[in-house]
Coordinates of C-alpha atoms in Angstrom, one line a residue:
X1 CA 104.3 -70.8 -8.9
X2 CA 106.0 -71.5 -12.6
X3 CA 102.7 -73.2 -13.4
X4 CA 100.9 -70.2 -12.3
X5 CA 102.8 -67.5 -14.3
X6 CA 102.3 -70.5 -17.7
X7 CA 98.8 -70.1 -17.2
X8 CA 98.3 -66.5 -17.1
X9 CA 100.8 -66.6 -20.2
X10 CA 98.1 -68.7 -22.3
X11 CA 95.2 -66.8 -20.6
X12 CA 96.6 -63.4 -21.7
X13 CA 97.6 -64.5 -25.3
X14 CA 94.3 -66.6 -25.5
X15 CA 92.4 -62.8 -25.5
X16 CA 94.7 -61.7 -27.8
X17 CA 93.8 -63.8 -30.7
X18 CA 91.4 -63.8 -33.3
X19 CA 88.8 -66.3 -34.4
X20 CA 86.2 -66.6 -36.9
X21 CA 84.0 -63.7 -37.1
X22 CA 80.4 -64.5 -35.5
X23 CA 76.8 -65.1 -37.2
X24 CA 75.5 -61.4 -36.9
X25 CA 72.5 -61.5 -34.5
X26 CA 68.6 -61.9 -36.0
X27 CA 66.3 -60.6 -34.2
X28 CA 62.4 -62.1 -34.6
X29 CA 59.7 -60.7 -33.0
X30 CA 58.2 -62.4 -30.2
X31 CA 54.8 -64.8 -30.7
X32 CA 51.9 -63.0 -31.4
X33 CA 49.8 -64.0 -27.8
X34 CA 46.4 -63.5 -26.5
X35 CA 44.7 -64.1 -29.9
X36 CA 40.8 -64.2 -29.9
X37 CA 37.9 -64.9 -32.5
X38 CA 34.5 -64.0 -32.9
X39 CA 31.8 -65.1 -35.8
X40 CA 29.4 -62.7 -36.7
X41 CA 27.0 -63.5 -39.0
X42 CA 29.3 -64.0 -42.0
X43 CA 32.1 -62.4 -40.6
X44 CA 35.4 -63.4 -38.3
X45 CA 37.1 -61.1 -36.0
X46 CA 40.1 -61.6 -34.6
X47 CA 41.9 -59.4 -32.3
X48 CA 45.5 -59.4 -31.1
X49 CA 47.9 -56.9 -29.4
X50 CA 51.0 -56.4 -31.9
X51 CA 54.1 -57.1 -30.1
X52 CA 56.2 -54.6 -28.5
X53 CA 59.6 -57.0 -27.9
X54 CA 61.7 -60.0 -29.7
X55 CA 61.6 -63.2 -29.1
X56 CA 64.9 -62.5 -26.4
X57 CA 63.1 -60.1 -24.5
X58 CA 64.7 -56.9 -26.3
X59 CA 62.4 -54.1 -27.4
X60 CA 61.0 -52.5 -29.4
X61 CA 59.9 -55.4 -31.4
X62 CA 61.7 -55.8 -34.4
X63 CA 58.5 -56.4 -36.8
X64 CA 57.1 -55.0 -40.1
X65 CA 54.2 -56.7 -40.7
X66 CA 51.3 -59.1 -39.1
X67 CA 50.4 -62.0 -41.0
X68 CA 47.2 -64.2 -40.4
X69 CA 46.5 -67.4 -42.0
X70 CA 43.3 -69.8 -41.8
X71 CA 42.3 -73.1 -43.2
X72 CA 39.0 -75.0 -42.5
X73 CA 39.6 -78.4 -40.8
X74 CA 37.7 -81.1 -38.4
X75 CA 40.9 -79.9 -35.8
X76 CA 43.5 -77.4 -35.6
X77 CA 46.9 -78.0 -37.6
X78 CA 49.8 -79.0 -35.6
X79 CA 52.7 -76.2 -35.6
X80 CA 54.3 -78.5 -38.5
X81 CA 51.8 -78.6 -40.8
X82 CA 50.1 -75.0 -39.9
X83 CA 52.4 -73.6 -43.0
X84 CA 51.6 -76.4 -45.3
X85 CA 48.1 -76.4 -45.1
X86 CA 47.1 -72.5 -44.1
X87 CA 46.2 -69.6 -47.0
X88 CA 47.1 -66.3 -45.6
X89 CA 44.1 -63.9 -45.5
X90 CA 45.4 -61.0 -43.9
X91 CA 48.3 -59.0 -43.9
X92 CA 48.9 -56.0 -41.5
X93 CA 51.8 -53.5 -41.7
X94 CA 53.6 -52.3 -38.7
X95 CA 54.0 -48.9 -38.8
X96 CA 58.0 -48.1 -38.1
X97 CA 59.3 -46.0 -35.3
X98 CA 60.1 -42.1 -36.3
X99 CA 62.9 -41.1 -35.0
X100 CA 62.7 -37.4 -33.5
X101 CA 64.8 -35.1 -35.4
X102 CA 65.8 -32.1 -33.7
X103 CA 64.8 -28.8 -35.4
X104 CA 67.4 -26.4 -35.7
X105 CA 67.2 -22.8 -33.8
X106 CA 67.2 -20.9 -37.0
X107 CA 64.7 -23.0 -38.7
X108 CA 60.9 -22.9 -38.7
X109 CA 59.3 -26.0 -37.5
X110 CA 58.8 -28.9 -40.1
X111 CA 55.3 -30.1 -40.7
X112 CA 55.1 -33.5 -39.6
X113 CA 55.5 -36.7 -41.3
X114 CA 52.1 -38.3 -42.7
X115 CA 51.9 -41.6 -40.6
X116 CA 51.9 -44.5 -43.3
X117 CA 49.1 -46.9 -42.9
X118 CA 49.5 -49.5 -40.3
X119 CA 48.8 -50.5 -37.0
X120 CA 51.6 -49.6 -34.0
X121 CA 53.6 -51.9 -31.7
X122 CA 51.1 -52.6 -28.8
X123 CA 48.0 -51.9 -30.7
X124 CA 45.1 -53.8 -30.6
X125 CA 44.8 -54.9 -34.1
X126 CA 41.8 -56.4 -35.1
X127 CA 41.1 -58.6 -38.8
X128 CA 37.8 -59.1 -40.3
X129 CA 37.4 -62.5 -42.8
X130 CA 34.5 -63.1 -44.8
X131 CA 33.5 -66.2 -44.9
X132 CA 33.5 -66.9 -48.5
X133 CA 32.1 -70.4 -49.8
X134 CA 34.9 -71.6 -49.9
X135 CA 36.2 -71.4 -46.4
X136 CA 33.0 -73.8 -45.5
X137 CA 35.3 -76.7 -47.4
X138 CA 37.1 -78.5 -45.1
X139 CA 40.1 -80.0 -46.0
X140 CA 41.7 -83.4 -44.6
X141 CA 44.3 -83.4 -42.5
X142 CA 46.6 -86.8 -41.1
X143 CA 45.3 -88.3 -37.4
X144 CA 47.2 -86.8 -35.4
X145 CA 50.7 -88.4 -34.2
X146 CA 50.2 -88.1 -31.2
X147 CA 46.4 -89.8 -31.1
X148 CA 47.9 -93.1 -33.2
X149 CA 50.8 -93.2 -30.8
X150 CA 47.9 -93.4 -27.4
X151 CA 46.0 -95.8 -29.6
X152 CA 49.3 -98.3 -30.5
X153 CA 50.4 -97.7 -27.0
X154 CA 46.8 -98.9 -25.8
X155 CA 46.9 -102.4 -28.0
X156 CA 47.4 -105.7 -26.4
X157 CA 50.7 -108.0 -27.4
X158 CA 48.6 -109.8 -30.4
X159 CA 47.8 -106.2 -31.6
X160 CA 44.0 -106.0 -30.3
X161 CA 42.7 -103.0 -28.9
X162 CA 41.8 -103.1 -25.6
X163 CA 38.2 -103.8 -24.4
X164 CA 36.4 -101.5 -22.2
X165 CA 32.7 -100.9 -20.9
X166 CA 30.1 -99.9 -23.5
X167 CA 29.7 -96.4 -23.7
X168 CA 28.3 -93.8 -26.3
X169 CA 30.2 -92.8 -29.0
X170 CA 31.7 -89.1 -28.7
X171 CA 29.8 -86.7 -30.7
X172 CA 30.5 -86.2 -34.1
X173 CA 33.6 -83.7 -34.9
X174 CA 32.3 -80.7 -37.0
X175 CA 34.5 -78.5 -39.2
X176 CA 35.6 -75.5 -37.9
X177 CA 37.8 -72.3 -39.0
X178 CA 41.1 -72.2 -37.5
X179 CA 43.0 -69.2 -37.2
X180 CA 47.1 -68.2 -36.1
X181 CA 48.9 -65.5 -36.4
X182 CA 52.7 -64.6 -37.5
X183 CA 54.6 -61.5 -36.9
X184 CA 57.7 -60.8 -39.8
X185 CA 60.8 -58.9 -39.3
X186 CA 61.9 -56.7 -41.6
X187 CA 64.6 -58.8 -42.9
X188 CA 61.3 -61.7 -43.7
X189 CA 62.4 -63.4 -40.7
X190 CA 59.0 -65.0 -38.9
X191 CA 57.7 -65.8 -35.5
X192 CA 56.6 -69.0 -34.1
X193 CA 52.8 -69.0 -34.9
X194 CA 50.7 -68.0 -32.4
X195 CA 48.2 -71.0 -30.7
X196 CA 45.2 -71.4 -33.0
X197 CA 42.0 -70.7 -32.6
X198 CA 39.1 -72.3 -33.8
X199 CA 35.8 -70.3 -34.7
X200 CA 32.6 -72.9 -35.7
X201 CA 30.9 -72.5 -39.1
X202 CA 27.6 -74.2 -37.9
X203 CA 24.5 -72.6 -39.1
X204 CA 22.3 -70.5 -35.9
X205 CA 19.2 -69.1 -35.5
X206 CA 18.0 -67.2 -38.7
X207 CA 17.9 -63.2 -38.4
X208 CA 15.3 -61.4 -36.0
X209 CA 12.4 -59.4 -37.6
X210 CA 12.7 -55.8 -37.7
X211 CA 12.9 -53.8 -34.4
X212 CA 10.2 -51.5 -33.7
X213 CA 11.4 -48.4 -32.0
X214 CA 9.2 -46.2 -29.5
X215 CA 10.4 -43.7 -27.2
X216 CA 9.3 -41.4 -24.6
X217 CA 10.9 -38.2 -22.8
X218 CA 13.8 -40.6 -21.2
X219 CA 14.1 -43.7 -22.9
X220 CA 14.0 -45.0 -26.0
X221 CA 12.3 -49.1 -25.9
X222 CA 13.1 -51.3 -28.8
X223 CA 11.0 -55.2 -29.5
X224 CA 11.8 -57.8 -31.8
X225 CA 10.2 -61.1 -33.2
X226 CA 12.6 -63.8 -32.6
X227 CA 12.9 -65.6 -35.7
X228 CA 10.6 -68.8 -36.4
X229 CA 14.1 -71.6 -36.1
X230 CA 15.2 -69.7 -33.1
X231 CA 16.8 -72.3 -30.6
X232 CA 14.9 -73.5 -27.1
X233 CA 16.8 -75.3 -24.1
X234 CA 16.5 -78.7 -25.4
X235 CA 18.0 -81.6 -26.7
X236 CA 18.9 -81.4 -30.4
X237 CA 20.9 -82.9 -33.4
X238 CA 23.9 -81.0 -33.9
X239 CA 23.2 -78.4 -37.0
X240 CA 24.5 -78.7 -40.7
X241 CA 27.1 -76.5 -42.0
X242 CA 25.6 -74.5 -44.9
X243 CA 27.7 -72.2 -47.0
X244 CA 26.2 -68.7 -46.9
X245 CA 24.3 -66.8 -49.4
X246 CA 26.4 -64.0 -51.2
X247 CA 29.3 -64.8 -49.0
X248 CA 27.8 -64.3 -45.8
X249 CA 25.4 -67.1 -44.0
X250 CA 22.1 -66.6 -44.8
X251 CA 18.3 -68.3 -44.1
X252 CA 18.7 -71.8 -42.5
X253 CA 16.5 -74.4 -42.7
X254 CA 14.7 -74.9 -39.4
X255 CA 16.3 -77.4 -37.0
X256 CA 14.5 -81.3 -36.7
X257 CA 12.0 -80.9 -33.9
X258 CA 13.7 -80.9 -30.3
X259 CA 13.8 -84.9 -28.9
X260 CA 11.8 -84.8 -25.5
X261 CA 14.3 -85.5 -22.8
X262 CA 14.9 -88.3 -21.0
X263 CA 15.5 -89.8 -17.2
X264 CA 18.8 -91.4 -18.6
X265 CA 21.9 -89.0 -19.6
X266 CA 21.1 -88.1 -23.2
X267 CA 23.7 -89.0 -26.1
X268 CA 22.7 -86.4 -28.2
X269 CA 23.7 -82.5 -28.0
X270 CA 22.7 -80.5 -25.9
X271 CA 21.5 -76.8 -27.0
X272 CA 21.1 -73.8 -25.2
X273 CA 18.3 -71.0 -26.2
X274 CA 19.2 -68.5 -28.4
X275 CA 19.5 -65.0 -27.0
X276 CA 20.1 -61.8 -28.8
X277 CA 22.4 -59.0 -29.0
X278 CA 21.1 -55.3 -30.3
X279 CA 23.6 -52.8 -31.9
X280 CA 23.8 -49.3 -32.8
X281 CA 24.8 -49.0 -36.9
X282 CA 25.1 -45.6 -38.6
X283 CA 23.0 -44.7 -40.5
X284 CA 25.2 -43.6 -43.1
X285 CA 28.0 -45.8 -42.7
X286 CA 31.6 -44.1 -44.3
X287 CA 34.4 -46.5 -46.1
X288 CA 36.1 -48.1 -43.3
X289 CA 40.0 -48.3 -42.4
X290 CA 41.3 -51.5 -43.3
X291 CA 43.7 -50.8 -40.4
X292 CA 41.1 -49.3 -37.8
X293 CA 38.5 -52.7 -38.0
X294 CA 36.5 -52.9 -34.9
X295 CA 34.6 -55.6 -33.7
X296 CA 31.0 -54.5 -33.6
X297 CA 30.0 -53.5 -30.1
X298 CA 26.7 -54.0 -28.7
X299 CA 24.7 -52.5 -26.5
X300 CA 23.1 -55.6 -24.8
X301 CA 26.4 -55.7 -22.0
X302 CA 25.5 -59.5 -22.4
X303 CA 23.2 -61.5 -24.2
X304 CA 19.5 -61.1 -23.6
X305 CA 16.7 -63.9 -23.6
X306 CA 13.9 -61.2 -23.6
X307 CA 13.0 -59.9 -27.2
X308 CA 12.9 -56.3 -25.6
X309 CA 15.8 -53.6 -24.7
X310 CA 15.3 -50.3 -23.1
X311 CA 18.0 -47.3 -23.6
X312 CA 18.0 -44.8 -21.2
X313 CA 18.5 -41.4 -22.3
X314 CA 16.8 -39.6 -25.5
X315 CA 18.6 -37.2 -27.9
X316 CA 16.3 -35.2 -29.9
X317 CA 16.4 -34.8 -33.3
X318 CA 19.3 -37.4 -34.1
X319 CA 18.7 -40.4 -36.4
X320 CA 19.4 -43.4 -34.5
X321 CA 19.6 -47.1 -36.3
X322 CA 18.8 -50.3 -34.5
X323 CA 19.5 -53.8 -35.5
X324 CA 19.2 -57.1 -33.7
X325 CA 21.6 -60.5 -34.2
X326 CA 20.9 -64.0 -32.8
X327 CA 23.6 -65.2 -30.4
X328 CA 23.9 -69.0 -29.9
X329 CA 26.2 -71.7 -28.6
X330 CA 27.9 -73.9 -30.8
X331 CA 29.9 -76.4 -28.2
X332 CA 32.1 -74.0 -26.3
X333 CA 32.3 -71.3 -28.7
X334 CA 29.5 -68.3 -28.9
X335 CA 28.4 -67.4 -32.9
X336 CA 26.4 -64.0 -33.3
X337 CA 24.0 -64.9 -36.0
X338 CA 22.9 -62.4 -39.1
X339 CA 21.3 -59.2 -38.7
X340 CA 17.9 -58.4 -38.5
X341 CA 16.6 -55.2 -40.7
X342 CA 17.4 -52.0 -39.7
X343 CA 15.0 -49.6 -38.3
X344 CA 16.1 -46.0 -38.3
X345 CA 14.0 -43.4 -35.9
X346 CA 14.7 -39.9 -35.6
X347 CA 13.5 -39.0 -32.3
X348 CA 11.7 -36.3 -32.2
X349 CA 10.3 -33.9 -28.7
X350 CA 6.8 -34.3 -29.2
X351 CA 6.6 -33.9 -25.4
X352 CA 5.0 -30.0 -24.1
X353 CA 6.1 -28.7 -20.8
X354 CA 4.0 -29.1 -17.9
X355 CA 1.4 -26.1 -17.1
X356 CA 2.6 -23.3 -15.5
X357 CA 1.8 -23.3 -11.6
X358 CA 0.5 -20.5 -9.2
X359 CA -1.1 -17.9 -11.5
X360 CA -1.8 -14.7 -9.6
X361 CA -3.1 -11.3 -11.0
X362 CA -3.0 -7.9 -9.5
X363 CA -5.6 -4.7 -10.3
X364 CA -3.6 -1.2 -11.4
X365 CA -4.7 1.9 -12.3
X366 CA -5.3 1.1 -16.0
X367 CA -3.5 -2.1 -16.2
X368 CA -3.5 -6.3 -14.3
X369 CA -0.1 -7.5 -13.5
X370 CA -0.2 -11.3 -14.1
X371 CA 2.7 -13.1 -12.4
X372 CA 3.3 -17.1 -12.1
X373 CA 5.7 -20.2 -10.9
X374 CA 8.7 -20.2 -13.7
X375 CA 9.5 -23.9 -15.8
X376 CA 11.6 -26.0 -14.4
X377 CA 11.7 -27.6 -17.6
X378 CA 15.2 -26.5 -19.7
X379 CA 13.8 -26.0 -23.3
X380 CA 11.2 -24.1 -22.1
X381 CA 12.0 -21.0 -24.3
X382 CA 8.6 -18.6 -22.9
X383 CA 5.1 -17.7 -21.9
X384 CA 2.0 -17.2 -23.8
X385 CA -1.0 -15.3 -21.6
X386 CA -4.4 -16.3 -22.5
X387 CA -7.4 -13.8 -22.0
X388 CA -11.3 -13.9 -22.5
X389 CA -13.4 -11.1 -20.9
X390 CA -15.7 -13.1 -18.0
X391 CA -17.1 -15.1 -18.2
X392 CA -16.0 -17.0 -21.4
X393 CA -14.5 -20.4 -21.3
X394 CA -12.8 -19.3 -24.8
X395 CA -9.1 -17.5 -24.0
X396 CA -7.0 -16.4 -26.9
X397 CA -3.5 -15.3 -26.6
X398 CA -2.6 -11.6 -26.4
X399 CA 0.4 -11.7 -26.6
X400 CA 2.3 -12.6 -30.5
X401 CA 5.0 -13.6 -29.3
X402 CA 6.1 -15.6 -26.0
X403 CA 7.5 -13.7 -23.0
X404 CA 10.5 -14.7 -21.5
X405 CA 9.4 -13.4 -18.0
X406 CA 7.5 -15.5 -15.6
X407 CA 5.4 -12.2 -15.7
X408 CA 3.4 -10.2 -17.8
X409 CA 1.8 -6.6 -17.7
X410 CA -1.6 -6.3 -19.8
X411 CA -1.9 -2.6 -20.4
X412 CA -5.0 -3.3 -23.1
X413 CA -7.8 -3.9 -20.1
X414 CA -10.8 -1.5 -19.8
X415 CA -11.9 -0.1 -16.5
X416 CA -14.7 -2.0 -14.8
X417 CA -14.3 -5.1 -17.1
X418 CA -13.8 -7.9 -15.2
X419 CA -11.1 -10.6 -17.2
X420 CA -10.1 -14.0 -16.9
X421 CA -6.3 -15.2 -17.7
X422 CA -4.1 -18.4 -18.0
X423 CA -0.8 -18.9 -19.1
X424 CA 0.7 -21.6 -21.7
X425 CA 4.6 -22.5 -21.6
X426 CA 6.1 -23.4 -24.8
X427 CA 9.4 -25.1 -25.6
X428 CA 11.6 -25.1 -28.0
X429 CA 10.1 -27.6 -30.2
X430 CA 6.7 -25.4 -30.4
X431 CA 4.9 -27.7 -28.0
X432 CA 2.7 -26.3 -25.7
X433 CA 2.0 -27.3 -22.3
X434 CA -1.9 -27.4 -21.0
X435 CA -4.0 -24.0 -19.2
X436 CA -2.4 -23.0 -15.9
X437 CA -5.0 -22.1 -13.2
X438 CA -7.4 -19.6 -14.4
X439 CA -7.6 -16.4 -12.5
X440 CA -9.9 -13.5 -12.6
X441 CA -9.4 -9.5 -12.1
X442 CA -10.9 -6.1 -12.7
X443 CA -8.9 -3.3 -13.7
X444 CA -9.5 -0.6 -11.5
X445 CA -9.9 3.6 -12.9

C-alpha cells in the first residue's frame, strides 16, 4: 500500500515538471506520385497531380512551389545522387489557400481577390521541356552500387567471375531523359523526390507530308503520305541519337535497310511500324499560360496504321487546321514524332437541298394555286416557282424573292393559257436544289 501511494507521489510530481522545450513540428509535403512523361517531337510533357497532404498524412499540403529537375543519363540517378547531378528546369508555384473573410452587414461586398499565378493543391499540373541541344549530352554517372555488389557477390574464391552458357550480349543501353519531381514548403523544406521517369531521345520517323482535307455534308476525310524513313515491322539496328534542329528534333537520316529475319531468335532490336496520330491546332494560336500547359490531345483515340482519318460531323464556315505526327516505339516507351505541315480548310456548304417533292397546281378564276411537300432540310430558308408558258422546256422564276410557304399563288396567269411550273428550294448558303416535278395548268375565266 506505502509503495503504492510513493508511486503516485512521483507520477503526480513527474507531470508537474518541466523539460526542455520541443523541436517545433515541420511539416513537408508529401512525394509528388503518379508522375508521367511524353516526347513529342521536340518537346517533354510531364504531368503530375500537386499534392493535397504532408508527408504525415495532415492536409492541406503544406507546399509553395513544384520543382522539376532532369539530367540526361544511360540510367536513372539513384535518390542520392538525383540532387547532385539534376538541373532544375521547371518551377511551379502553388497558389495559397484564401481564407474567406466574412463581409460585414453594413458593408457592400468586396471585389474578389485576383488569383496569383499558380497551379492549386490537387491540380493536374503539367511541364513542357524543350529539348535543347544540350539535353542530348549525356553525362556519366558511377555503376551502380548495387550492380558491383551482384557482380562481387557472383565471383569465385580466386576472384573469377563465374562461367555460364554463351549467350548474346544485352542490347546496347541508350541515353535517355530522366525526369523527378520535388514539392517545397514554404519554409524551403523539400520532399523526397518523386520515382524518375525516363523519356528516350532516339530519333523516329521523320514528319508526314501535308494532310489533304476533303469533306462532304457529314464528315470531313483527311490522307497523308507517310514519310519516306517511316518504320515497318522488322528487325532493325537500334537508331542514333541526333540533337534537333533549332532546338526541336528535326529530319533524320533514313534507318540502315531492315535485316531479313531469321528461323533463330534474332539478337538485334526489334521495331514495331510507325503509326500516326492527327491533331486539331488553332489556327491562330494565342500566348499560352505557363501554368495552364496541356499535353496536346489527339483525335486519333489511339494510334493509327492507316494514313487516312475520318471526322464525323461538319461545321460550316469555321477554319479547321489539321496536322499529322509519327508515333513510334522506342523499347517500352512511345515517342510522338514532329509534325507534319498544317493544312487549314474552311469548310464551306456547297451542298443544295434536295428538290422539292409532290408539286400540285390548282385552276382559279384568274389565278393557279401551286402547292408542294415542305424541306426537311433545316437551312432551307425558301421557295423559288419556275414558270414557262407550254410548252417550253425553259422556266424562269417569277417570283424575286423566295417564299417561305410550301405554297404559292400566281395571280399574273392569262385565261386560256395553259403553263407549266416547278419549284427550286434554296438554303441558306444560296445553293439551289434541282427542278421538282413539273406540272401543268390552265387558268380558267
Amino acid at each position: 500500500m506505502r509503495l503504492l501511494v510513493f508511486l503516485a507521489a512521483l507520477l503526480a510530481a513527474a507531470c508537474g515538471s518541466k523539460g526542455p522545450p520541443l523541436a517545433p513540428f515541420v511539416r513537408v509535403p508529401a512525394t509528388v506520385g503518379n508522375v508521367t512523361g511524353q516526347r513529342v517531337g521536340g518537346d517533354v510533357y510531364l504531368s503530375f497531380p500537386v499534392p493535397t497532404t504532408n508527408v504525415d498524412g495532415q492536409q492541406p499540403a503544406d507546399i509553395a512551389a513544384i520543382e522539376v529537375y532532369a539530367v540526361t543519363a544511360v540510367r536513372p540517378p539513384s535518390t542520392e545522387e538525383q540532387r547532385d547531378v539534376a538541373a532544375l528546369i521547371a518551377t511551379l508555384p502553388v497558389r495559397p489557400i484564401l481564407p474567406d473573410l466574412p463581409v460585414p452587414a453594413n458593408e457592400s461586398a468586396t471585389p474578389p481577390l485576383p488569383v496569383p499565378p499558380g497551379v492549386d493543391r490537387g491540380a493536374t499540373a503539367v511541364v513542357r521541356e524543350n529539348l535543347a541541344p544540350d539535353a542530348f549530352v549525356p553525362i556519366e554517372l558511377p555503376v551502380d552500387n548495387r550492380l558491383r555488389a551482384l557482380a562481387e557477390a557472383a565471383r569465385d574464391d580466386e576472384g573469377h567471375a563465374p562461367i555460364g552458357p554463351l549467350v548474346a550480349p544485352p542490347p546496347t543501353q541508350m541515353p535517355r531523359r530522366h525526369y523527378f519531381v520535388v514539392g517545397v514548403s514554404p519554409r524551403g523544406r523539400k520532399s523526397d523526390p518523386s520515382a524518375p521517369v525516363s523519356v528516350p531521345l532516339e530519333s523516329v520517323a521523320s514528319a508526314p507530308g501535308a494532310p489533304k482535307v476533303d469533306y462532304t455534308e457529314r464528315a470531313i476525310s483527311i490522307a497523308w503520305t507517310p514519310p519516306a524513313d517511316a518504320r515497318t515491322a522488322t528487325f532493325a539496328a537500334p537508331p542514333a541519337i541526333k540533337p534537333p534542329v533549332n532546338a526541336s528534333p528535326g529530319t533524320v537520316k533514313p534507318a540502315p535497310a531492315p535485316l531479313a529475319p531469321l528461323a533463330a531468335r534474332s539478337l538485334g532490336f526489334t521495331t514495331e511500324a510507325t503509326t500516326y496520330h492527327l491533331y486539331e491546332v488553332p489556327a491562330n494560336a494565342s500566348p499560352e499560360d505557363p501554368y495552364a500547359i496541356k499535353l496536346p490531345t489527339a483525335l486519333t483515340p489511339a494510334p493509327v496504321a492507316v494514313t487516312e482519318w475520318t471526322i464525323p460531323g461538319v461545321t460550316f464556315g469555321v477554319e479547321r487546321c489539321f496536322e499529322v505526327r509519327p508515333v513510334d516505339k522506342v523499347g517500352d516507351a512511345t515517342v510522338v514524332g514532329p509534325a507534319s505541315p498544317r493544312t487549314c480548310i474552311v469548310v464551306a456548304d456547297r451542298f443544295p437541298p434536295a428538290a422539292p417533292r409532290s408539286v400540285a397546281a390548282i385552276a382559279g378564276a384568274g389565278s393557279i394555286n401551286l402547292i408542294w411537300d415542305a424541306n426537311t432540310e433545316k437551312d432551307v430558308t425558301g421557295y423559288l416557282v419556275l414558270r414557262a408558258v407550254a410548252p417550253s422546256d425553259v422556266l424562269q422564276p417569277i417570283t424575286q424573292e423566295v417564299v417561305a410557304a410550301s405554297t404559292y399563288r400566281d395571280e399574273t396567269v392569262k385565261p386560256g393559257v395553259r403553263y407549266v411550273y416547278s419549284v427550286v428550294a434554296v438554303d441558306s448558303a444560296g445553293n439551289r436544289s434541282a427542278e421538282s416535278n413539273r406540272i401543268e395548268e390552265t387558268a380558267r375565266q
